[in-house]
XYZ file of C-alpha atoms in Angstrom:
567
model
C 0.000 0.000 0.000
C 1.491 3.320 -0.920
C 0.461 6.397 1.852
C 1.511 8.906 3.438
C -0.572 8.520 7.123
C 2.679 7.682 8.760
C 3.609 11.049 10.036
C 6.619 12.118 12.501
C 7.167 15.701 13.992
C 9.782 17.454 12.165
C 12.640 19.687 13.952
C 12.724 23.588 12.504
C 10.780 25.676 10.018
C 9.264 24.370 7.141
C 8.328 25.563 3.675
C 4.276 25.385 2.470
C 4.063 25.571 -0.503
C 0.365 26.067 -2.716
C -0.362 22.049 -2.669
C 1.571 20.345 0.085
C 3.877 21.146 3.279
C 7.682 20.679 1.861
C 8.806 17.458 2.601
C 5.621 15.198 2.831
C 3.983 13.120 1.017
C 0.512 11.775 -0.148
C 0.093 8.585 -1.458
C -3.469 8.896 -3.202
C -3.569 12.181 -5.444
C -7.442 11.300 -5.837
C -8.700 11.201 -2.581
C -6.604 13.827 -0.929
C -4.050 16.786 -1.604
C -4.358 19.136 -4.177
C -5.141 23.410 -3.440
C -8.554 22.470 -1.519
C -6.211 20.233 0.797
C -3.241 20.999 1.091
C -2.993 20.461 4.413
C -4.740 18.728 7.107
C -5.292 19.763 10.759
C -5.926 17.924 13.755
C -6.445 19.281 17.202
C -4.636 17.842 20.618
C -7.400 18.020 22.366
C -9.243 15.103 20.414
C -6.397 13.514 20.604
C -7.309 13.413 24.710
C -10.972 12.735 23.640
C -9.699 9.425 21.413
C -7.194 8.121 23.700
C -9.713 7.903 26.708
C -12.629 6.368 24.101
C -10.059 3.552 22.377
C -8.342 3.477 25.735
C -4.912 4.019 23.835
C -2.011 5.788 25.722
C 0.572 5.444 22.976
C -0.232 8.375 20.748
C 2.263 10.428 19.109
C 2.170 13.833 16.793
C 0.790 12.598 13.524
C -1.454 9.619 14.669
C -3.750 11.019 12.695
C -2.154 11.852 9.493
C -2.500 15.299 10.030
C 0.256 18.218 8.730
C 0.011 20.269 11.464
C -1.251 19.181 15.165
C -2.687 22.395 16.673
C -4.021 23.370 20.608
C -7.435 24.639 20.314
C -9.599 25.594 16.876
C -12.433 23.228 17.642
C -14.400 21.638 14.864
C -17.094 23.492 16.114
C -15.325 26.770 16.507
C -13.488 26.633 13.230
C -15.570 27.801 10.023
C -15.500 27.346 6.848
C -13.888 29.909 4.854
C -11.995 31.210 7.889
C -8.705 32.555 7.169
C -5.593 32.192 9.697
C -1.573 33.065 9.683
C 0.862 30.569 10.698
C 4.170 31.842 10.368
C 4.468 33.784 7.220
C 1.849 31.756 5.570
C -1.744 32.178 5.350
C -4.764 29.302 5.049
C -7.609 29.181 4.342
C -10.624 26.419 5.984
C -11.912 24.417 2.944
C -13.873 21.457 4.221
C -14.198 19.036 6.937
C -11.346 16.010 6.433
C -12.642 13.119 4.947
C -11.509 9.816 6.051
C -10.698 6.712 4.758
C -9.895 3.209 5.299
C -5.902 4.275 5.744
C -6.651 6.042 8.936
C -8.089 2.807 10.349
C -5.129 0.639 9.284
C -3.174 3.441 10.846
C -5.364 3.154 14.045
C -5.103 -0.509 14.012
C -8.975 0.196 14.473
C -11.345 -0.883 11.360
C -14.284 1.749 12.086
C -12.145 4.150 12.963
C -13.047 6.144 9.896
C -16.761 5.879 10.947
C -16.313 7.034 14.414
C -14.360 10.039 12.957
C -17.552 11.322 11.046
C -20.089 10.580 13.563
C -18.069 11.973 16.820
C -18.242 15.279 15.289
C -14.485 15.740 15.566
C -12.965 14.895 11.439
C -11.009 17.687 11.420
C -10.279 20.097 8.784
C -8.424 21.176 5.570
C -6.383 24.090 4.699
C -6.196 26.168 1.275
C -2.826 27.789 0.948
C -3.220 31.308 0.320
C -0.008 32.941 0.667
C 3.163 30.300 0.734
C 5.463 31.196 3.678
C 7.157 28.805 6.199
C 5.719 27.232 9.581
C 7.341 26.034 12.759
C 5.885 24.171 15.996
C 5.294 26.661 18.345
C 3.983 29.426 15.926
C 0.932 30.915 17.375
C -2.229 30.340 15.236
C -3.833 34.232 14.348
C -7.088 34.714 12.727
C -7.374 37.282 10.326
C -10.957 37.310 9.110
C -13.973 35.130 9.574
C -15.964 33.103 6.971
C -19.567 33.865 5.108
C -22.325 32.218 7.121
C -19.846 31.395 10.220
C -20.575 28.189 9.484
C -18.668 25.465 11.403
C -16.571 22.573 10.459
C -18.973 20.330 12.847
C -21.946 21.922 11.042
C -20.986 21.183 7.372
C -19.831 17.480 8.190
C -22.866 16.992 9.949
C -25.106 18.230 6.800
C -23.525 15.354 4.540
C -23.234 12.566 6.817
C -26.278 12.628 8.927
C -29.625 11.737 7.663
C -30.987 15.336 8.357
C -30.047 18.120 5.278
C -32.607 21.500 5.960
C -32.726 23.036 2.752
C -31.780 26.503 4.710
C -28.594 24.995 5.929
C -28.161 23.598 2.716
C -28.796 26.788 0.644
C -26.422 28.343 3.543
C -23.080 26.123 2.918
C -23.839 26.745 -1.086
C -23.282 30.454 -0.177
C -19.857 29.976 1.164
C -16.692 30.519 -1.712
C -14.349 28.633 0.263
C -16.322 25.590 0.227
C -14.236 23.201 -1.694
C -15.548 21.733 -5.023
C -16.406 18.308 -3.982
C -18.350 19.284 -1.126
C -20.248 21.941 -3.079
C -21.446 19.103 -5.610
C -22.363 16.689 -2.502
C -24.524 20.137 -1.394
C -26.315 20.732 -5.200
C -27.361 17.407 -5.289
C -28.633 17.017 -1.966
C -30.969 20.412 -3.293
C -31.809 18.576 -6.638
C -32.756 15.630 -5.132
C -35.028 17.486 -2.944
C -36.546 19.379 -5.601
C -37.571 16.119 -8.067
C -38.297 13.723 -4.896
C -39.393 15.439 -1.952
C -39.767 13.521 0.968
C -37.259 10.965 -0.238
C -35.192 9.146 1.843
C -31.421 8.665 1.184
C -28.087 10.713 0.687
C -27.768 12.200 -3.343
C -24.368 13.938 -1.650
C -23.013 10.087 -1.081
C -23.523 8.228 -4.119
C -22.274 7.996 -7.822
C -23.857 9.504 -10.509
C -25.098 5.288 -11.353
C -26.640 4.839 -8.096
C -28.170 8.263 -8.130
C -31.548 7.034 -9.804
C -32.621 4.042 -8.339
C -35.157 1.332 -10.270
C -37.815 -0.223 -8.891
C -37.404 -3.845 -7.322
C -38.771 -7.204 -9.323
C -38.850 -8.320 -12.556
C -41.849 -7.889 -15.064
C -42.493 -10.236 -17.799
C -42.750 -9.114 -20.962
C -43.648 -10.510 -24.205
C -40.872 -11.125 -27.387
C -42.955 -8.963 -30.473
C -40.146 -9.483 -32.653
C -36.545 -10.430 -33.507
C -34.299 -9.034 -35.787
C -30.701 -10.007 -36.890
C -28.268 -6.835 -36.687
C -25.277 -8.667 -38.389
C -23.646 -11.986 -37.887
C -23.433 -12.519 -33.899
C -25.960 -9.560 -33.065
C -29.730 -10.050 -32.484
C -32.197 -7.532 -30.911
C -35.523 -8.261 -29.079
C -38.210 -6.068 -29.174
C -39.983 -6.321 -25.571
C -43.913 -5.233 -25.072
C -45.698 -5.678 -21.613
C -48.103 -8.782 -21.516
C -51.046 -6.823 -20.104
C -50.637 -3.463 -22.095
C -49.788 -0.967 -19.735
C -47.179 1.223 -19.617
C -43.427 0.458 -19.407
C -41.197 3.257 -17.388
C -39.378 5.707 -20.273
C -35.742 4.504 -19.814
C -33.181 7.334 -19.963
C -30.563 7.237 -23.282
C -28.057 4.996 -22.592
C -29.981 2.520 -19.863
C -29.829 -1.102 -19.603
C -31.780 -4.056 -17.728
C -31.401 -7.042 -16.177
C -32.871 -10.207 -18.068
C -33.908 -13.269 -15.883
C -33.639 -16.269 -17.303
C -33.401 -20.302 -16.931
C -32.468 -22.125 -19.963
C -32.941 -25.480 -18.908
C -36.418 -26.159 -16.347
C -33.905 -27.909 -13.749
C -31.216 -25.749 -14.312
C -29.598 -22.720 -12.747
C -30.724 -19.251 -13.160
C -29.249 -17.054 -15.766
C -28.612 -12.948 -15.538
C -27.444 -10.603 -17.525
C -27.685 -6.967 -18.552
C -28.085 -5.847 -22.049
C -28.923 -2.215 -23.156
C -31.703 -0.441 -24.682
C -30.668 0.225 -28.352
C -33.889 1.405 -29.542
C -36.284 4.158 -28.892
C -37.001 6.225 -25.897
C -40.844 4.043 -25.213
C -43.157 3.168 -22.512
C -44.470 1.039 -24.765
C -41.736 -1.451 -26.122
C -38.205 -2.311 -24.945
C -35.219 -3.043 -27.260
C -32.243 -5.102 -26.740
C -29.859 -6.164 -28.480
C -27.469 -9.169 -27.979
C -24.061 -10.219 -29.072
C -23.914 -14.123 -29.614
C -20.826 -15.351 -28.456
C -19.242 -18.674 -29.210
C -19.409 -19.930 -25.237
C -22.187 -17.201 -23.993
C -24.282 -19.014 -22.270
C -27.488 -16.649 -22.181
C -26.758 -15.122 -26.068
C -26.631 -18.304 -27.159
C -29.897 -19.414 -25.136
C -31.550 -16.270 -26.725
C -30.460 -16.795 -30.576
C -31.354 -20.403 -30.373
C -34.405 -20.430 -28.385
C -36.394 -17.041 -27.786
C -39.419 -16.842 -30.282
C -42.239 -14.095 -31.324
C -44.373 -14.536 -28.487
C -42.255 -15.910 -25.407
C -42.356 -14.366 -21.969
C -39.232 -12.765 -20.549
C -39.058 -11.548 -17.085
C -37.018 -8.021 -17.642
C -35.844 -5.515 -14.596
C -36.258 -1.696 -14.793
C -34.371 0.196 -16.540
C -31.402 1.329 -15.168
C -27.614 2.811 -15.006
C -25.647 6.151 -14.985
C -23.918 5.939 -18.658
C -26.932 8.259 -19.400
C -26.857 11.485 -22.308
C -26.336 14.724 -20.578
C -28.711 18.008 -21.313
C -26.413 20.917 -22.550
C -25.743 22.483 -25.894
C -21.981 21.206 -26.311
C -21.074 18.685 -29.338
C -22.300 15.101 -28.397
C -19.299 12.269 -29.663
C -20.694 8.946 -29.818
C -17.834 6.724 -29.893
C -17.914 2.995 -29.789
C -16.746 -0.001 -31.196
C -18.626 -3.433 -32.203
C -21.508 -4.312 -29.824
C -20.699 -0.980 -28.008
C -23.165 0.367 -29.801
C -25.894 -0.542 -28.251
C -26.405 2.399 -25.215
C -24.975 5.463 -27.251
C -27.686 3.917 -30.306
C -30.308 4.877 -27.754
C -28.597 8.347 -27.072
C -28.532 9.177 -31.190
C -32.436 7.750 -31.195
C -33.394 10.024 -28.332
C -31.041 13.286 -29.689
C -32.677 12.493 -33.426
C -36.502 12.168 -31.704
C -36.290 15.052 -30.046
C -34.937 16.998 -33.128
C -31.581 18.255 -31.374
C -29.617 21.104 -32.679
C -26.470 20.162 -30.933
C -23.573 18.743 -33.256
C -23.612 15.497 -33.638
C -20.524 12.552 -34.262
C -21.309 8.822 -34.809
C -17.906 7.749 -34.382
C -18.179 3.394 -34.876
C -15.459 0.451 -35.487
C -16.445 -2.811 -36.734
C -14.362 -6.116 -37.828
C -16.194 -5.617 -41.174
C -19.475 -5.357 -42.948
C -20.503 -8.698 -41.261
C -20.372 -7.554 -38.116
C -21.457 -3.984 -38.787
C -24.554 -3.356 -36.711
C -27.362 -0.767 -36.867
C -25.901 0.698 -40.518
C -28.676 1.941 -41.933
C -30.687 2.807 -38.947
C -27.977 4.883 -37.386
C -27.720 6.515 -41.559
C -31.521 7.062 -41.212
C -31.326 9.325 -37.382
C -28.344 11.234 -38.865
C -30.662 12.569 -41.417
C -32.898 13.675 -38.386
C -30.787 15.471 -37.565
C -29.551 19.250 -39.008
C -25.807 18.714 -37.712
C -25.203 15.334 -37.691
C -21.753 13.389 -38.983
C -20.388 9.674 -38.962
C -17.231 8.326 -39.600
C -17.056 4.594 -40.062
C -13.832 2.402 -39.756
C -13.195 -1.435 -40.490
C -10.153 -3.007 -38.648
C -10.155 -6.025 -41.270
C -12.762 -5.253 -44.179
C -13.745 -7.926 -46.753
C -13.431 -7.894 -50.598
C -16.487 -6.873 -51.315
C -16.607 -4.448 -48.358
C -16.675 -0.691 -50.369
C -14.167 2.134 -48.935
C -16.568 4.921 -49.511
C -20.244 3.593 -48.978
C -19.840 0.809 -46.696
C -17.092 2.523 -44.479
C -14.819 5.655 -44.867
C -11.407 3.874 -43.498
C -9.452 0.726 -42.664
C -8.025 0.438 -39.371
C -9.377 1.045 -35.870
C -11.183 4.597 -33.585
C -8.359 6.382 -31.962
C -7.397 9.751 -30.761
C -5.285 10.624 -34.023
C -8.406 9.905 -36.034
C -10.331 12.469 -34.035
C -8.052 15.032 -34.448
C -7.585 14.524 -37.906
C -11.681 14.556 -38.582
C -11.690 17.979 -35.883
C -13.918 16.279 -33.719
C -14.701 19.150 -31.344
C -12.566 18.632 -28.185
C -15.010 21.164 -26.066
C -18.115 18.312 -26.802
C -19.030 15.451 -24.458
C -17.713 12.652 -25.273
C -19.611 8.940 -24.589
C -17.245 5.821 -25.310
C -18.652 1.997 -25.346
C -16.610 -1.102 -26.403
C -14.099 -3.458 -25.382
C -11.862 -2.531 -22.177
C -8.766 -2.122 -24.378
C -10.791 0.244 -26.850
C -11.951 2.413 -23.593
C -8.333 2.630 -21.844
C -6.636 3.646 -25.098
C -9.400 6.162 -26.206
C -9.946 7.576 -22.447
C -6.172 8.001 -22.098
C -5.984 9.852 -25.153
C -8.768 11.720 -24.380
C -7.379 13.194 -21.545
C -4.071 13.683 -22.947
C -5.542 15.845 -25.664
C -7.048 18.019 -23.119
C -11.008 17.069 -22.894
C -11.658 17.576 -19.101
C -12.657 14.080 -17.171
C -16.027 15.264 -16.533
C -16.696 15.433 -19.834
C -16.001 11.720 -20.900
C -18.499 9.327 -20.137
C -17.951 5.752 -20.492
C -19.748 1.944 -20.403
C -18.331 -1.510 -19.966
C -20.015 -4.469 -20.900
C -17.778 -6.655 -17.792
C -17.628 -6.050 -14.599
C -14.706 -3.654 -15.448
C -11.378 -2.591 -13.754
C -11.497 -2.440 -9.727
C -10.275 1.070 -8.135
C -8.529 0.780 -4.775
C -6.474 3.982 -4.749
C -3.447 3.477 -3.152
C -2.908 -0.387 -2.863
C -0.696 -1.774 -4.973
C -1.477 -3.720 -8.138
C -1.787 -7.527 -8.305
C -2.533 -10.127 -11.084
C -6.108 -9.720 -12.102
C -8.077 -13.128 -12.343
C -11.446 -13.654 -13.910
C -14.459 -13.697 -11.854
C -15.128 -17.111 -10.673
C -17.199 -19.470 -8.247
C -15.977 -19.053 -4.607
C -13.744 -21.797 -3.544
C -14.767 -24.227 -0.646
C -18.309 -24.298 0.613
C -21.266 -23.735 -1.360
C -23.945 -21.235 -0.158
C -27.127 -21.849 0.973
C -28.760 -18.399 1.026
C -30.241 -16.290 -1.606
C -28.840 -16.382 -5.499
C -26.419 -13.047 -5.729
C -25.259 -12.299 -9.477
C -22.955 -10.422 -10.501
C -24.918 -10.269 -13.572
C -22.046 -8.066 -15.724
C -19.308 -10.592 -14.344
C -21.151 -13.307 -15.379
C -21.325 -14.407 -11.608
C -24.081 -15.995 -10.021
C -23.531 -17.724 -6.327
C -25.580 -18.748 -3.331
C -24.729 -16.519 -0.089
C -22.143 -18.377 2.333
C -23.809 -17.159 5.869
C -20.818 -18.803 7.107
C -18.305 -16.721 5.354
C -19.525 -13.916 4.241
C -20.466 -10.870 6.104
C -20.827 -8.252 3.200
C -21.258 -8.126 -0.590
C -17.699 -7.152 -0.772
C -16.415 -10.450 0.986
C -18.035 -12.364 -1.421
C -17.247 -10.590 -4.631
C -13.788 -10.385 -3.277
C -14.253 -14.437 -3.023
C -15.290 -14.672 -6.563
C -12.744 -11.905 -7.717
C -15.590 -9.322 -9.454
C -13.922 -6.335 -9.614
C -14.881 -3.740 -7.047
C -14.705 -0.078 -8.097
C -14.976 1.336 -4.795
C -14.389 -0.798 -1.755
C -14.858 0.973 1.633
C -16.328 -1.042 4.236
C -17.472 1.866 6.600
C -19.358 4.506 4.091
C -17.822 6.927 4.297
C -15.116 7.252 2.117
C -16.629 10.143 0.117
C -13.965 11.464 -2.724
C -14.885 14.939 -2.367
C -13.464 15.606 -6.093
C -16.170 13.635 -7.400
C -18.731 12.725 -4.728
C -18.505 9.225 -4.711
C -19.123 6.755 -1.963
C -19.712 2.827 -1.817
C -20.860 0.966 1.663
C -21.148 -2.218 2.317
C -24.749 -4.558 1.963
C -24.539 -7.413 4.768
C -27.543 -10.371 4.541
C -27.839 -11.682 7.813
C -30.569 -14.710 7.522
C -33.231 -15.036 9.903
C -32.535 -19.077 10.948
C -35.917 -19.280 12.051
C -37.034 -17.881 8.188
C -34.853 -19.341 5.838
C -35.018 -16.885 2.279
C -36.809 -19.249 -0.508
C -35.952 -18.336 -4.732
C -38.631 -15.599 -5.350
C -39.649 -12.436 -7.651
C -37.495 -10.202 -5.756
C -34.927 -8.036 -7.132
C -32.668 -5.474 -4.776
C -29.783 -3.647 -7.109
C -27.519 -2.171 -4.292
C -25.785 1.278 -5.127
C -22.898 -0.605 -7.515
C -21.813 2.136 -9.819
C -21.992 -0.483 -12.592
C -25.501 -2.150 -11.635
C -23.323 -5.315 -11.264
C -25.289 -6.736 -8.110
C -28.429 -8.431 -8.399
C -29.732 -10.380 -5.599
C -32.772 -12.773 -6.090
C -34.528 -13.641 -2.932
């Protein structure tokens, strides 16, 4: 694990400098660092308050991680926005510190970056105003006080506790100092208000996936046709049984398919998105047939006109923004399928925004969607494609079947002046999204404006641990489950819950090695650049009740929908 929580006092003055004290380090650029924290502060006196609670007597300066151990300034005393010299520097209060599952290893204590948050005592971050140097002993002056005088204790409580008043809310959005991740936890605790009152929940904690939940359960829904795409793609056309009215999936959405392929044999799910339409009346999928896929190869042998599939509700955060910037659809093979929906809904809704259909295909074989994309392009008053084969056929035609041979990459976008100011929205293999989101980035097209899907479970994050061999997802080893089916339906992963071994969904993906994109088993490791969080979901079985196979589907707050569980 590379981090910098081991801290020791240093002798002497010492240079701060606009993103870090001179001389230290921090191990994960993500999560902490950077002008809104530049340097964390910890007071001595919870240091008295910890040592009595964990009944520790060991402590030493930088327990906590913290830059600069202080005597007084109270969390809340201290306010956000306040400005203090030290020395011949001056700081500036940012934001409460957010902790993670370091300070715990550091503590030797696993919740300890739970009982930080909810004791009211986190601590805080520093802006760097004016560089200057800093010494122990220099006396801490304050120099003006922040908008709203609201505290440190204040503003962590408004995220982390299950109470947000819109006033106090409003109040913290008020105050310039408030870093950026922080201010984008506040704005979408206030949008969430505004298009679900009364709901329950915490829009500040989750990822832009997990913002919009589904409903639970399956529907069943009736197969009103099938067409063939190309040679290994097929796409369903889904209508509701009893006529009513399906729920209008955003551009870009996918569900969850149920299925059993053999009476006596195991269940079956997998997520496939919407290529077609933006409908409440009919659903389209489409799926790629591969040579061992178990469930396309169910579907292109077996589904008929007229068979009953039981389908989730839409859902997912790989979703087409409003704005009026360029829109880049970029994709390869049966990538397609979610930025399809995003041209149907742009070309429906007769967009004036520029618009790129940027596709790679083996050849004209396995060229989906040709002359339906062709036909929604001449919806629309500013639309373009650009077309490239990686291995075309004879009687493939440079010109009308494609416009070049090779693959999508960065070079070709520059050379076709794709805008660089548009959003961009990538879909294929993982290879095709690494090279394309790297280059991306290197050419200058801010993160936040790159949006991307994975078919797979895709790549796990864990910031600051270092890398090891990645295996495919597989059964757990040792004893089989008993409990409810969980499946990691874009792994490919479906197990029964191990009571015995098992006491969170991360244990047991860990077990089967699904990739976990955020892993933090307290909740509350919020990255405050981009407001993300992931918890942990523990099933703890009644004995006296034991779960039995049913209609029931929970999708937990995975950024990539990858947990269903079927009780």
């Amino acid at each position: 694990m590379h981090t910098g929580i081991w801290k020791e006092p240093v002798q002497g003055r010492r240079r701060v400098k606009r993103l870090n004290v001179e001389g230290d380090g921090q191990g994960d650029l993500d999560g902490h660092g950077g002008e809104q924290r530049a340097v964390f502060v910890y007071q001595i006196e919870s240091y008295r308050y910890w040592e009595e609670r964990l009944g520790c007597r060991d402590f030493t300066h930088g327990q906590f991680g913290e830059n600069f151990t202080i005597e007084g300034l109270a969390d809340d005393e201290v306010c956000i926005g306040d400005w203090y010299r030290i020395g011949t520097a001056l700081f500036e209060v940012t934001q409460p510190r957010v902790t993670c599952y370091r300070v715990g290893i550091r503590m030797n204590e696993p919740q300890m970056a739970a009982l930080l948050t909810s004791s009211g005592r986190p601590g805080f971050y520093l802006r760097v105003l004016e560089e200057g140097e800093v010494g122990a002993g220099d006396p801490i002056l304050p120099v003006t006080r922040g908008p709203e005088c609201m505290t440190v204790a204040e503003v962590n409580a408004l995220l982390y506790s299950s109470h947000h008043p819109r006033d106090q809310l409003e109040r913290a959005l008020r105050i310039p100092a408030l870093s950026p991740g922080w201010r984008w936890s506040f704005e979408e605790l206030v949008r969430s208000q505004d298009a679900h009152p009364g709901a329950t929940g915490n829009a500040g904690l989750v990822p832009a996936a997990a913002a919009r939940t589904a409903g639970p359960g399956f529907r069943p829904l009736r197969v009103s046709r099938i067409d063939r795409e190309c040679v290994d793609v097929i796409s369903l056309s889904l209508e509701p049984m009893d006529g009513g009215r399906l729920t209008t999936p955003l551009a870009g959405q996918f569900v969850v398919l149920r299925l059993r392929p053999r009476p006596d044999g195991p269940l079956l799910f997998r997520s496939y998105s919407l290529s077609g339409p933006l409908s409440d009346k009919q659903y389209r999928v489409s799926v790629k047939v591969e040579p061992n896929g178990a469930a396309g190869s169910y579907l292109n042998s077996s589904a008929r006109t007229g068979d009953v599939l039981e389908v989730s509700e839409p859902r997912g955060g790989f979703t087409l923004q409003p704005g009026d910037r360029a829109v880049v659809l970029l994709s390869a093979g049966i990538g397609a399928t979610p930025v399809l929906a995003m041209l149907h809904g742009l070309a429906e809704n007769g967009s004036l925004r520029e618009v790129w259909w940027l596709h790679s295909a083996r050849n004209g074989n396995s060229h989906s969607f040709a002359t339906e994309v062709q036909q929604l392009l001449g919806m629309l008053t500013r639309g373009r494609s650009h077309i490239w084969y990686s291995r075309p056929d004879a009687d493939d035609r440079e010109g009308q079947d494609y416009d070049a041979t090779g693959r999508l990459g960065i070079k070709a976008l520059q050379e076709l002046r794709v805008p660089r100011d548009g959003d961009f929205y990538l879909c294929g293999p993982s290879s095709f999204l690494g090279d394309l989101m790297m280059g991306l980035t290197a050419w200058g097209v801010p993160p936040d404006r790159i949006h991307s899907e994975v078919f797979s479970g895709g790549p796990s994050l864990t910031p600051g641990v270092g890398s090891t061999p990645m295996r495919a997802p597989h059964q757990p080893t040792g004893t089989t489950g008993a409990g409810p089916l969980v499946s990691f339906a874009r792994s490919g992963i479906t197990v029964r819950w191990r009571s015995s071994h098992d006491q969170s969904l991360l244990e047991l993906a860990e077990a089967c090695d699904v990739p976990v994109r955020w892993s933090c088993r307290t909740g509350v490791c919020h990255n405050c650049e981009s407001g993300l969080i992931s918890g942990s979901v523990a099933y703890r079985p009644d004995p006296l009740d034991p779960p039995a196979e049913g209609n029931v589907l929970i999708c937990c707050s995975w950024p990539q929908g990858d947990v269903v569980i079927d009780i």
